[in-house]
PDB file of C-alpha atoms and ligand atoms in Angstrom:
ATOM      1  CA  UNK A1111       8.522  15.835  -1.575  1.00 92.00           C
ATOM      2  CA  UNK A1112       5.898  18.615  -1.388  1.00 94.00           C
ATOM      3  CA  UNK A1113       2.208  17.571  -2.070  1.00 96.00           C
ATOM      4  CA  UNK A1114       0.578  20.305  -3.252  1.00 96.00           C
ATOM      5  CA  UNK A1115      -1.973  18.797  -5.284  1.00 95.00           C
ATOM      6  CA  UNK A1116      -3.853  15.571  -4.512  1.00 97.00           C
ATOM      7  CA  UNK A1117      -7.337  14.583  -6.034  1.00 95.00           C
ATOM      8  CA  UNK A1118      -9.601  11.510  -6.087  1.00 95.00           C
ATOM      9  CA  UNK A1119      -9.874  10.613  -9.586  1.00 96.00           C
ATOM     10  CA  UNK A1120     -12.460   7.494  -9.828  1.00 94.00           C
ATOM     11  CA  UNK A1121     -13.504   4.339  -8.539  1.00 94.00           C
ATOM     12  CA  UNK A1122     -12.839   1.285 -10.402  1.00 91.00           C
ATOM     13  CA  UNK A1123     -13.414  -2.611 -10.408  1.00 87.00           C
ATOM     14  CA  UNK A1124     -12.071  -3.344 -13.600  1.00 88.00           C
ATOM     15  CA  UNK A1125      -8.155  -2.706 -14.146  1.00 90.00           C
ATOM     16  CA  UNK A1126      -9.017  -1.702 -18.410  1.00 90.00           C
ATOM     17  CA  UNK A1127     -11.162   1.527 -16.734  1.00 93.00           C
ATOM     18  CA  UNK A1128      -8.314   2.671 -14.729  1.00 95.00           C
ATOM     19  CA  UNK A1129      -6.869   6.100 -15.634  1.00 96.00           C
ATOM     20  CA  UNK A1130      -4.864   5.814 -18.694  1.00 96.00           C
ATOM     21  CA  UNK A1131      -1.279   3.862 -17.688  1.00 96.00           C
ATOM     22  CA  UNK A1132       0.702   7.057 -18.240  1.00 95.00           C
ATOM     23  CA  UNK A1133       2.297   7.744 -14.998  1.00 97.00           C
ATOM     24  CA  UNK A1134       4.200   6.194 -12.063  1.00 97.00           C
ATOM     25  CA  UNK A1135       1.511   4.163 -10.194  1.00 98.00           C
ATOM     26  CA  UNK A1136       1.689   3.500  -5.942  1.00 98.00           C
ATOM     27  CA  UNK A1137      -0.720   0.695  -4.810  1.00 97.00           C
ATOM     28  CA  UNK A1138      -1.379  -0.036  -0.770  1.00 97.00           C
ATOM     29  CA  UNK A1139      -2.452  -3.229   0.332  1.00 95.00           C
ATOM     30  CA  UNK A1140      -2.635  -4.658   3.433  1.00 94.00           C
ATOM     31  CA  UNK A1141      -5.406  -6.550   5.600  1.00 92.00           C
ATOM     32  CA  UNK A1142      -8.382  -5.248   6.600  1.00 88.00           C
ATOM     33  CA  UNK A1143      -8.539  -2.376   9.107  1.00 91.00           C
ATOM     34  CA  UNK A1144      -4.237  -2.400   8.487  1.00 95.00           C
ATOM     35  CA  UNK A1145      -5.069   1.279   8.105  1.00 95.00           C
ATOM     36  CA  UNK A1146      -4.107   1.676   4.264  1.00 93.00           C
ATOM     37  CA  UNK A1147      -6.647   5.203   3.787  1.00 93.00           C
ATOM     38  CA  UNK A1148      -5.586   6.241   7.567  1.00 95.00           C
ATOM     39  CA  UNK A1149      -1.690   6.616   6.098  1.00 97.00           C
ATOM     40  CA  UNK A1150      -2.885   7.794   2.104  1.00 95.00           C
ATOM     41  CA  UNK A1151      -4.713  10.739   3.965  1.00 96.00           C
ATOM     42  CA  UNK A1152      -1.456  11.178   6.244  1.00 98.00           C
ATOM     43  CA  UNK A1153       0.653  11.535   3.658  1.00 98.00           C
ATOM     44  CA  UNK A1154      -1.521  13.831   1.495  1.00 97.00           C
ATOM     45  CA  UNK A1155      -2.138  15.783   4.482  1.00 95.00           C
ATOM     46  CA  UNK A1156      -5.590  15.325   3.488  1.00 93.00           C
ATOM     47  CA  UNK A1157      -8.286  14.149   6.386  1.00 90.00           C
ATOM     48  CA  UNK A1158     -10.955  12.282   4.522  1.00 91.00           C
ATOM     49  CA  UNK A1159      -9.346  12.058   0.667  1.00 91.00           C
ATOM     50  CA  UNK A1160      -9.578   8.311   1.379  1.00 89.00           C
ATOM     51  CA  UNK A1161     -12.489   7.060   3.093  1.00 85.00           C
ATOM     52  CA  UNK A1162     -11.285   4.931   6.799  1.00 83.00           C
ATOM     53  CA  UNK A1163     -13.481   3.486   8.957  1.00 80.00           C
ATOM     54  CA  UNK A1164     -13.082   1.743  12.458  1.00 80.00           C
ATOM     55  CA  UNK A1165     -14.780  -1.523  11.315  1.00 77.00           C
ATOM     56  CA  UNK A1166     -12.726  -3.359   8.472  1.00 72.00           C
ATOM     57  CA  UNK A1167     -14.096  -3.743   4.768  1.00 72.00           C
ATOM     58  CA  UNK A1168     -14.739   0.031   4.431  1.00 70.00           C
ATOM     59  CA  UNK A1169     -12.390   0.241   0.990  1.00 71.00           C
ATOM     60  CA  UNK A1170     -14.249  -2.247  -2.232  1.00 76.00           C
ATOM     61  CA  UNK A1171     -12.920  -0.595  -5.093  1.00 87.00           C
ATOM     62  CA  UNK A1172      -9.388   0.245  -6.532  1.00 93.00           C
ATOM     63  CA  UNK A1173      -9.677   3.737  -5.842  1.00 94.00           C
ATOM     64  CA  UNK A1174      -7.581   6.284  -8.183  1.00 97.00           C
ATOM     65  CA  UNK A1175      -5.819   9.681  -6.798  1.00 97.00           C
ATOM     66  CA  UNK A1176      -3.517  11.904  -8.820  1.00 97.00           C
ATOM     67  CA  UNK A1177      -0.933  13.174  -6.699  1.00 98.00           C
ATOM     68  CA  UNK A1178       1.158  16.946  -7.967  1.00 97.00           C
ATOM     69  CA  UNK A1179      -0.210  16.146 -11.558  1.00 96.00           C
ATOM     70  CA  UNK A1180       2.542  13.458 -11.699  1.00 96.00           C
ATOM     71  CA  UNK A1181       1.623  10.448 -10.222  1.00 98.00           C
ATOM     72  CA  UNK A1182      -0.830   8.243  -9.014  1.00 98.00           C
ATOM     73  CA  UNK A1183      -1.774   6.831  -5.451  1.00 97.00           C
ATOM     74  CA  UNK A1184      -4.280   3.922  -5.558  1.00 96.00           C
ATOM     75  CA  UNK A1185      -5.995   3.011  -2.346  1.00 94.00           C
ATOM     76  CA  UNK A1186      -7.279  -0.721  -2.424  1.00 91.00           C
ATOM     77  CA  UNK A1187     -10.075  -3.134  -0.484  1.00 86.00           C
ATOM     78  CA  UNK A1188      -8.220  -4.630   2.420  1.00 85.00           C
ATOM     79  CA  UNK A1189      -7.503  -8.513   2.213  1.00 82.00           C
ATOM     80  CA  UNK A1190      -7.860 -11.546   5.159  1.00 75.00           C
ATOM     81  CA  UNK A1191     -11.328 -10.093   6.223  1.00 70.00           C
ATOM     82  CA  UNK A1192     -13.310 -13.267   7.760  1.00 64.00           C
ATOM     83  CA  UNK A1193     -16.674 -11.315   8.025  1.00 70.00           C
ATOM     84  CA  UNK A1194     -17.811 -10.780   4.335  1.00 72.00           C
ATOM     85  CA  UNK A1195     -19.447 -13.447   2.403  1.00 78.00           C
ATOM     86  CA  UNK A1196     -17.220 -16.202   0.277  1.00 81.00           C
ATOM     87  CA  UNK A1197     -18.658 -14.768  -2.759  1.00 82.00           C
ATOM     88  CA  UNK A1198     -17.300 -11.079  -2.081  1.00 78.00           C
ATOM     89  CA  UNK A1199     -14.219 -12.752  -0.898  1.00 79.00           C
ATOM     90  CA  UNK A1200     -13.468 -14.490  -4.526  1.00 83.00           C
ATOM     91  CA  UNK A1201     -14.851 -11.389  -6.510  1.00 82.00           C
ATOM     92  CA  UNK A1202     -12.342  -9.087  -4.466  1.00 82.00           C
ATOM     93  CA  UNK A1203      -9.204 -11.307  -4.850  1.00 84.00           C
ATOM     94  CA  UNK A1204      -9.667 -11.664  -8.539  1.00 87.00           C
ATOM     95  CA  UNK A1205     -10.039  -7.664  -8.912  1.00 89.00           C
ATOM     96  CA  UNK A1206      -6.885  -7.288  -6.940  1.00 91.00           C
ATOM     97  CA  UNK A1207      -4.942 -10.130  -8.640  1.00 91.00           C
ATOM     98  CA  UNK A1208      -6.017  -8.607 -12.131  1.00 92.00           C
ATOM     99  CA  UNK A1209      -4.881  -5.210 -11.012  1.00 95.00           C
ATOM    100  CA  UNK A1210      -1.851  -6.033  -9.775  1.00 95.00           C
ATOM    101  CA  UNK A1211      -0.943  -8.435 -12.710  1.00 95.00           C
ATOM    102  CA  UNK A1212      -2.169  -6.004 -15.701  1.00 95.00           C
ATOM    103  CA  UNK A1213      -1.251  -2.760 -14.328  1.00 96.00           C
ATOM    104  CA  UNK A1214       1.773  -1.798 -16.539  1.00 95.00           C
ATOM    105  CA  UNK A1215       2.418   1.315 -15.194  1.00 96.00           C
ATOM    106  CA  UNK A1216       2.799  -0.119 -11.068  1.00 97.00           C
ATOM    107  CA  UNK A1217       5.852   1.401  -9.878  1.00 97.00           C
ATOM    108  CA  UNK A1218       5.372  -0.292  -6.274  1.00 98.00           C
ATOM    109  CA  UNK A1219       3.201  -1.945  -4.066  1.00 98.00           C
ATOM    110  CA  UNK A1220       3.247  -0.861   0.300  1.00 98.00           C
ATOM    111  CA  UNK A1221       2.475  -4.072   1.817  1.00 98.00           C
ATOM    112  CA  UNK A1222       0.743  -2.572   5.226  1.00 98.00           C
ATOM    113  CA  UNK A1223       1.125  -4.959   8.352  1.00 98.00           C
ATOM    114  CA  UNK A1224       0.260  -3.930  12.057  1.00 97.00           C
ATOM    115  CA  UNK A1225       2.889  -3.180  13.539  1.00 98.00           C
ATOM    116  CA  UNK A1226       1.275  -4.755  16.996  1.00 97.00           C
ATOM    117  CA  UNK A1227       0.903  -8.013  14.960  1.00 94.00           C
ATOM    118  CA  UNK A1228       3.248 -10.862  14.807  1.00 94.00           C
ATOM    119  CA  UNK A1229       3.686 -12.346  11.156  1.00 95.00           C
ATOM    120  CA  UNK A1230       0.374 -13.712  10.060  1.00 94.00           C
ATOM    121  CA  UNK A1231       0.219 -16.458   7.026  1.00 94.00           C
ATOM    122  CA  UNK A1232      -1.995 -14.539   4.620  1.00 92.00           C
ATOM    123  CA  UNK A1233       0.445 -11.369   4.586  1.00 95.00           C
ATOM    124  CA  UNK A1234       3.265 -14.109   4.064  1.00 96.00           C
ATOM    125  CA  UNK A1235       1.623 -15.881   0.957  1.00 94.00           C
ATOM    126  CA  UNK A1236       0.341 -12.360  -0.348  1.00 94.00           C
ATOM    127  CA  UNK A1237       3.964 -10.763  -0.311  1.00 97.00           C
ATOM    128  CA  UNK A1238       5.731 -14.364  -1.824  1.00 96.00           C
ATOM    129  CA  UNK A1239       3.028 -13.971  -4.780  1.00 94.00           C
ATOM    130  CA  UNK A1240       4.250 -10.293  -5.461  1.00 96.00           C
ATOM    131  CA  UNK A1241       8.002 -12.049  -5.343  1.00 96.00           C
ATOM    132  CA  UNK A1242       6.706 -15.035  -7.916  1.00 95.00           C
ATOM    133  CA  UNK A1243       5.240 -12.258 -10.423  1.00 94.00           C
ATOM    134  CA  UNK A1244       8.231 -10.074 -10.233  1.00 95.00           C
ATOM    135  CA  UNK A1245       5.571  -7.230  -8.761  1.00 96.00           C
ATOM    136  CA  UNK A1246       7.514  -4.644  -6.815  1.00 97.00           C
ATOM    137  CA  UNK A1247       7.050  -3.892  -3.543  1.00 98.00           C
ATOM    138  CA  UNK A1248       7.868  -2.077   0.128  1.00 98.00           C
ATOM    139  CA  UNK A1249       6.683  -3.533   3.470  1.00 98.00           C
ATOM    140  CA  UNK A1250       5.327  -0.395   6.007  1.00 98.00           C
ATOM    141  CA  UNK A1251       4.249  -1.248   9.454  1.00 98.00           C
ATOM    142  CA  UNK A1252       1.498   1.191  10.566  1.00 98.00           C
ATOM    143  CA  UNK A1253       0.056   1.903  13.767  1.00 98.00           C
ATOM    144  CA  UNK A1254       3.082   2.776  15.356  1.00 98.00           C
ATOM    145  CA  UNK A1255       1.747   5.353  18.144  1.00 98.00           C
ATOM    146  CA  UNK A1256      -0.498   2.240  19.364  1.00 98.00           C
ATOM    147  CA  UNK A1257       2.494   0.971  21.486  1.00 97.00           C
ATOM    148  CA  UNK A1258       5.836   1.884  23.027  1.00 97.00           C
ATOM    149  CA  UNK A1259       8.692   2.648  20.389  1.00 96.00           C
ATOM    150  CA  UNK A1260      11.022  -0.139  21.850  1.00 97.00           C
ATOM    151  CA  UNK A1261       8.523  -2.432  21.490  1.00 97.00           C
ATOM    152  CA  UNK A1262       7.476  -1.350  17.715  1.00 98.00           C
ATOM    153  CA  UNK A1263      11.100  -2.085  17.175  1.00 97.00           C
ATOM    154  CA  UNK A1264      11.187  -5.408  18.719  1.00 97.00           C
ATOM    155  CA  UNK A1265       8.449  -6.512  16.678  1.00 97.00           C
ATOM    156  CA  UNK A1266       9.762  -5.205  13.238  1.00 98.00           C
ATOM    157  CA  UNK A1267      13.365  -6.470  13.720  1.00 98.00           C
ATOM    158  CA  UNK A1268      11.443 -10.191  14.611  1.00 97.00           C
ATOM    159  CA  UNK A1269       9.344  -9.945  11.617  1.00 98.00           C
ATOM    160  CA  UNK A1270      11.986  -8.866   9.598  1.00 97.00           C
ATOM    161  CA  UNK A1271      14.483 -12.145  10.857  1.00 97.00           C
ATOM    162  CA  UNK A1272      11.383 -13.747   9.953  1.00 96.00           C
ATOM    163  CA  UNK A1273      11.070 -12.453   6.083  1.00 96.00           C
ATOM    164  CA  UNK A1274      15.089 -13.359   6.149  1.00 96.00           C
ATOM    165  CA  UNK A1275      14.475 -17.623   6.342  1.00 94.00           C
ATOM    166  CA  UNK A1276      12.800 -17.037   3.245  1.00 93.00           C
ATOM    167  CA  UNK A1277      13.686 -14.094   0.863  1.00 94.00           C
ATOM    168  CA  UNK A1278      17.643 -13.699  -0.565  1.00 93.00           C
ATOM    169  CA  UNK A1279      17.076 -10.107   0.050  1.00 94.00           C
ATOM    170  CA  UNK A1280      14.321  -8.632   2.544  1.00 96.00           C
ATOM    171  CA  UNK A1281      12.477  -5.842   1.483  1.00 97.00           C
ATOM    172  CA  UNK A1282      12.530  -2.296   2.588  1.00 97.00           C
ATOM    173  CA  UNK A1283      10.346  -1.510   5.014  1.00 98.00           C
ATOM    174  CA  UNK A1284       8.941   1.802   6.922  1.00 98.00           C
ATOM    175  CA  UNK A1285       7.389   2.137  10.295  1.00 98.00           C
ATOM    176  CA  UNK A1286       4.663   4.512  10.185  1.00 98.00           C
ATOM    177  CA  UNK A1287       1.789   6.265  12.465  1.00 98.00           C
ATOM    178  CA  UNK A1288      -1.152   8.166  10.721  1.00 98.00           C
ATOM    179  CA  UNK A1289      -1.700   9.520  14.035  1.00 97.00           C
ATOM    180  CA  UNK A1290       1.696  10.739  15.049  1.00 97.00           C
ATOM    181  CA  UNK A1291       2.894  11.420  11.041  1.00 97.00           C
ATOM    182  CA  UNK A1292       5.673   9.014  11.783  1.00 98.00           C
ATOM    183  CA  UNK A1293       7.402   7.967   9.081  1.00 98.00           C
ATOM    184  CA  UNK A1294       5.966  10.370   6.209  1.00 98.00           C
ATOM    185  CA  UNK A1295       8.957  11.937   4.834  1.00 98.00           C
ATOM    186  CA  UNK A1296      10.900   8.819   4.224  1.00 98.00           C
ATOM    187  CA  UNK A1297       8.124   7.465   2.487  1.00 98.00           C
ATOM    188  CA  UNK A1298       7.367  10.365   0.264  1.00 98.00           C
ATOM    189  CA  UNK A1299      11.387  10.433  -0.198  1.00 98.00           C
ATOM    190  CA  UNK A1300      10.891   6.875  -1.098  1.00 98.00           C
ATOM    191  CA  UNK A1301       8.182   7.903  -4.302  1.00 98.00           C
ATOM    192  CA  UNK A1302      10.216  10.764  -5.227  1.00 97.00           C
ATOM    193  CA  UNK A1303      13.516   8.716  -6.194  1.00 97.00           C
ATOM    194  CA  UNK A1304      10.729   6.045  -7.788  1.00 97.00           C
ATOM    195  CA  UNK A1305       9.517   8.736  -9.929  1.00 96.00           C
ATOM    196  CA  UNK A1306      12.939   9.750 -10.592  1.00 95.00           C
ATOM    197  CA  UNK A1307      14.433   6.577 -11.671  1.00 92.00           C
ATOM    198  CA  UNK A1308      11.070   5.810 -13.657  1.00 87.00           C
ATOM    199  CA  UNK A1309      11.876   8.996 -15.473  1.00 88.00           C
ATOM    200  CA  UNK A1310      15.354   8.288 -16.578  1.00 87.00           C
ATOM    201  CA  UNK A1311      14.350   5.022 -17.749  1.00 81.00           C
ATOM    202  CA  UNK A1312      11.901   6.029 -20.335  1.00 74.00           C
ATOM    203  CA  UNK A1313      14.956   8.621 -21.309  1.00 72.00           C
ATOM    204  CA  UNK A1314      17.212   5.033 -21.487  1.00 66.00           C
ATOM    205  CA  UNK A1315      13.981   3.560 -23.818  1.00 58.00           C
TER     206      UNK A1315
HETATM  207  P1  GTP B1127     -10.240  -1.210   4.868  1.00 94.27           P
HETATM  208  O1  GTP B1127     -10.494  -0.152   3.861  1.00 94.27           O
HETATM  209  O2  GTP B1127     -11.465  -1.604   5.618  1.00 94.27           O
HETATM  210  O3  GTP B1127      -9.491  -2.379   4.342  1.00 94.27           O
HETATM  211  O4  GTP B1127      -9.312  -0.569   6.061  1.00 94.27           O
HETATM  212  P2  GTP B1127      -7.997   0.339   5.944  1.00 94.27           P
HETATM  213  O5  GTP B1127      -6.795  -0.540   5.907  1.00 94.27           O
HETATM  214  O6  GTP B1127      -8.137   1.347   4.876  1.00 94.27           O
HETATM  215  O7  GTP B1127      -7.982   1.037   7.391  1.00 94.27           O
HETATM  216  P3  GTP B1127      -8.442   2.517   7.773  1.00 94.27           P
HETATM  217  O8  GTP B1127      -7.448   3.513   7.290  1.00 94.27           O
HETATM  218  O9  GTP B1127      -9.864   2.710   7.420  1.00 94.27           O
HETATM  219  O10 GTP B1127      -8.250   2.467   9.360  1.00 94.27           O
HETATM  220  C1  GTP B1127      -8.877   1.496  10.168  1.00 94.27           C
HETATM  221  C2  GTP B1127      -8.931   1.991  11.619  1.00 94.27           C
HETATM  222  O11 GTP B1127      -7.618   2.100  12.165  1.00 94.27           O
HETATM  223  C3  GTP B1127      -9.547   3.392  11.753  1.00 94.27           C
HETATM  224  O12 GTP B1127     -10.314   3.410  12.948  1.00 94.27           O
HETATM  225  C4  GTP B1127      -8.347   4.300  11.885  1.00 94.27           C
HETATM  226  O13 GTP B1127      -8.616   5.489  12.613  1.00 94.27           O
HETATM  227  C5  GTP B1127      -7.363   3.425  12.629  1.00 94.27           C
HETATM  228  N1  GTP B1127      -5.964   3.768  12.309  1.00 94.27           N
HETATM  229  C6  GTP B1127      -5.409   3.747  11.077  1.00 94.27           C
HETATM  230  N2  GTP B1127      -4.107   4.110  11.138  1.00 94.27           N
HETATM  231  C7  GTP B1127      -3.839   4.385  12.425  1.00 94.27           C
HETATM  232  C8  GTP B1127      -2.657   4.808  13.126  1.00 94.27           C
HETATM  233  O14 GTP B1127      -1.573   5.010  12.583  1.00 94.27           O
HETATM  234  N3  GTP B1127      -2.784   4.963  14.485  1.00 94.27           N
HETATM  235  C9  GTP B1127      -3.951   4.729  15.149  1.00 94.27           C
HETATM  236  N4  GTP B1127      -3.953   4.891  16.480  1.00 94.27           N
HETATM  237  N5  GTP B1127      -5.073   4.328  14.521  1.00 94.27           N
HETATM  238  C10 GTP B1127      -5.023   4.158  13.180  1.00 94.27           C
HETATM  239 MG1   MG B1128      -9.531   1.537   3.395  1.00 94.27          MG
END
């Protein structure tokens, strides 16, 4: 797929103010500091369209960008962040929980894990709740011009045997570098043949 339009739209905490539910929707989540606006800038070959920072907790809002006029890329606040206060904690998991609960038009959510990172609990839990509520989803380990390629591998095909003890049927997954641009084509292929087989099913309804 070609990008040759991406905006930022708004800024939202409430799901009811998001843009109106009209077209395919693509949500990244991940932890803190995973490096979910590192790979939404990557992809829209846009430096800066997302805000990143080096210290975690940078994204707080469910941030809206229209991608080509046909589809929209949401970049959310990271999750499993020790530093911030209880309070924020709560207030963050409840926007997220609503969002990805009442958002009809969700096509799929890109879990982001660390590639570096053996399988931690909270990304566990998070991805079984997206299983329980039926929520779509993709797994996409970033980061992946932090180590050697063998050992990226290594790691994936480990956490992978690891999703296997629990899930019927593991879910797709991409290995990705915002640095290197590793692993942008088959993730944009990935949207486009979303947005296709959203389109023929409103043709079915
Ligand atoms: P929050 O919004 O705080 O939840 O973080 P985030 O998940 O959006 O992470 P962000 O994209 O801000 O990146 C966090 C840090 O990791 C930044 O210093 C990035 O430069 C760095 N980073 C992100 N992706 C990559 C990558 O693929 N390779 C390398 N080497 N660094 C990366
Ligand atoms: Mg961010």
């Amino acid at each position: 797929m070609q990008i040759r339009d991406a905006s930022f739209l708004m800024s939202n905490t409430r799901v009811d103010q998001c843009p109106p539910p009209t077209l395919p929707e693509y949500a990244f989540i991940g932890r803190s500091n995973v490096g979910k606006s590192s790979l939404i800038n990557m992809l829209m070959e846009r430096k800066g369209l997302a805000k990143t920072s080096s210290l975690p907790g940078k994204t707080q809002l469910i941030n809206h960008f229209l991608v080509n006029k046909e589809w929209y890329l949401v970049d959310l606040p990271g999750y499993g962040y020790a530093k911030v206060s209880k309070d924020s904690r709560v207030k963050w998991g409840r926007m997220i929980n609503f969002y990805l609960r009442q958002r009809e038009n969700l096509s799929c959510v890109f879990v982001l894990i660390d590639s570096r990172h053996t399988a931690q609990a909270v990304d566990l839990e998070f991805m079984e709740m997206l299983g329980t509520e039926g929520i779509p989803f993709v797994m996409v380990f970033t980061k992946a011009d932090k180590q050697s390629g063998s050992r990226t591998h290594q790691n994936v095909t480990e956490y992978m045997r690891k999703m296997s003890e629990s899930w019927d049927e593991v879910p797709r997954h991409f290995i990705t570098s915002a640095e290197e641009r590793t692993g942008r084509d088959e993730v944009l292929a990935f949207i486009e043949d979303v947005n296709r087989q959203m389109a023929q099913t409103e043709e079915i309804v």
